Amino acid sequence: YFLDVGQGNAAAVLTPHGHVIVIDSGSREAGDTGRRVVSPVLSGFGVYQVDLLLLTHGHDDHAGGAVAVAADHPVKAVWFPADDFSPAIEQLLIKQPPHAVSRVRGGERTLIDGVLVETLYVGRGTGDDNENEHSAFYLVTYDGKHFLFTGDAPAEQELMAMNSLMPV
């Protein structure tokens, strides 16, 4: 499910046996779409907890709603780019136990109820602290269908990711 959070991104994957993966969480600054949109949608599906919260990068329009989502639906595991130290992610980390947090660098994989989640690539940035350049690329695969989430990676990052993933 792709959730309408206005400027920003949020999506939810409900597995066949009721496990939940959330990709990004909308914005806190734009009326807290995590609390106003994402959490009510999850509750409407009867969701009590989130198995995996994937944050593509730390900008508020992608990670700002994560604190509200985690407050309303306990999160078992969080993945986010290793080099991302945004305020939205730092606020979430205060609420999450350290064992539930993974700073992804690429190559991480997990299988949740037949849904494969992989970190294909994590941008390294250019040193100008632009979190878009640190975006993680997550591939979610189920039943032969693939969904790629790239955050707000600039075109140059997408090209670098594509080149690093293409077989030689």
Tab-separated table of N, CA and C in Angstrom, residues 51-55 70 75-85 88-105 108 138:
chain	number	residue	atom	x	y	z
A	51	ASP	N	6.897	-5.150	12.003
A	51	ASP	CA	8.025	-6.080	12.044
A	51	ASP	C	9.314	-5.427	11.586
A	52	LEU	N	9.231	-4.574	10.551
A	52	LEU	CA	10.422	-3.918	10.016
A	52	LEU	C	10.042	-2.541	9.500
A	53	LEU	N	10.763	-1.535	9.977
A	53	LEU	CA	10.614	-0.164	9.504
A	53	LEU	C	11.862	0.184	8.714
A	54	LEU	N	11.684	0.431	7.416
A	54	LEU	CA	12.788	0.791	6.535
A	54	LEU	C	12.726	2.298	6.292
A	55	LEU	N	13.805	2.991	6.582
A	55	LEU	CA	13.880	4.421	6.280
A	55	LEU	C	14.902	4.607	5.174
A	70	ALA	N	6.185	4.432	15.580
A	70	ALA	CA	6.773	3.543	16.592
A	70	ALA	C	6.055	3.670	17.934
A	75	VAL	N	7.886	-1.252	17.084
A	75	VAL	CA	8.672	-1.667	15.931
A	75	VAL	C	9.727	-2.673	16.374
A	76	LYS	N	9.721	-3.846	15.747
A	76	LYS	CA	10.683	-4.893	16.107
A	76	LYS	C	12.075	-4.609	15.565
A	77	ALA	N	12.173	-4.010	14.358
A	77	ALA	CA	13.483	-3.739	13.755
A	77	ALA	C	13.390	-2.504	12.867
A	78	VAL	N	14.468	-1.712	12.880
A	78	VAL	CA	14.579	-0.501	12.061
A	78	VAL	C	15.851	-0.593	11.251
A	79	TRP	N	15.744	-0.298	9.954
A	79	TRP	CA	16.915	-0.185	9.084
A	79	TRP	C	16.960	1.239	8.550
A	80	PHE	N	18.161	1.826	8.531
A	80	PHE	CA	18.339	3.148	7.930
A	80	PHE	C	19.791	3.288	7.504
A	81	PRO	N	20.087	4.239	6.594
A	81	PRO	CA	21.448	4.374	6.077
A	81	PRO	C	22.462	4.661	7.182
A	82	ALA	N	23.577	3.960	7.124
A	82	ALA	CA	24.601	4.036	8.165
A	82	ALA	C	25.126	5.446	8.390
A	83	ASP	N	25.245	6.235	7.341
A	83	ASP	CA	25.842	7.560	7.472
A	83	ASP	C	24.821	8.659	7.717
A	84	ASP	N	23.594	8.298	8.015
A	84	ASP	CA	22.532	9.289	8.178
A	84	ASP	C	22.329	9.601	9.660
A	85	PHE	N	22.531	10.841	10.032
A	85	PHE	CA	22.385	11.263	11.423
A	85	PHE	C	21.400	12.414	11.530
A	88	ALA	N	15.367	13.493	12.604
A	88	ALA	CA	14.248	12.539	12.623
A	88	ALA	C	14.714	11.154	13.052
A	89	ILE	N	15.841	10.709	12.531
A	89	ILE	CA	16.358	9.390	12.896
A	89	ILE	C	16.866	9.398	14.336
A	90	GLU	N	17.532	10.452	14.750
A	90	GLU	CA	18.014	10.531	16.132
A	90	GLU	C	16.852	10.467	17.123
A	91	GLN	N	15.729	11.122	16.813
A	91	GLN	CA	14.561	11.070	17.700
A	91	GLN	C	13.994	9.659	17.772
A	92	LEU	N	13.982	8.952	16.658
A	92	LEU	CA	13.497	7.575	16.650
A	92	LEU	C	14.417	6.683	17.480
A	93	LEU	N	15.716	6.891	17.381
A	93	LEU	CA	16.677	6.040	18.088
A	93	LEU	C	16.542	6.157	19.602
A	94	ILE	N	16.085	7.298	20.075
A	94	ILE	CA	15.866	7.467	21.513
A	94	ILE	C	14.800	6.487	21.997
A	95	LYS	N	13.843	6.187	21.137
A	95	LYS	CA	12.714	5.314	21.494
A	95	LYS	C	12.981	3.830	21.236
A	96	GLN	N	13.920	3.525	20.365
A	96	GLN	CA	14.154	2.137	19.963
A	96	GLN	C	15.299	1.519	20.762
A	97	PRO	N	15.146	0.260	21.189
A	97	PRO	CA	16.274	-0.416	21.840
A	97	PRO	C	17.391	-0.656	20.822
A	98	PRO	N	18.639	-0.514	21.244
A	98	PRO	CA	19.771	-0.640	20.308
A	98	PRO	C	19.793	-1.944	19.516
A	99	HIS	N	19.360	-3.060	20.113
A	99	HIS	CA	19.393	-4.338	19.393
A	99	HIS	C	18.406	-4.375	18.229
A	100	ALA	N	17.467	-3.440	18.183
A	100	ALA	CA	16.457	-3.423	17.123
A	100	ALA	C	16.837	-2.518	15.962
A	101	VAL	N	18.022	-1.913	16.025
A	101	VAL	CA	18.422	-0.910	15.045
A	101	VAL	C	19.589	-1.421	14.210
A	102	SER	N	19.460	-1.282	12.880
A	102	SER	CA	20.547	-1.648	11.972
A	102	SER	C	20.869	-0.473	11.060
A	103	ARG	N	22.106	-0.058	11.093
A	103	ARG	CA	22.597	0.976	10.178
A	103	ARG	C	23.077	0.246	8.924
A	104	VAL	N	22.287	0.317	7.857
A	104	VAL	CA	22.570	-0.482	6.666
A	104	VAL	C	23.652	0.154	5.800
A	105	ARG	N	24.438	-0.702	5.166
A	105	ARG	CA	25.509	-0.273	4.266
A	105	ARG	C	25.366	-0.913	2.888
A	108	GLU	N	22.305	-6.172	3.187
A	108	GLU	CA	21.457	-6.747	4.219
A	108	GLU	C	20.249	-7.412	3.561
A	138	TYR	N	16.067	-0.044	-1.215
A	138	TYR	CA	15.513	-1.297	-0.702
A	138	TYR	C	14.698	-1.978	-1.794
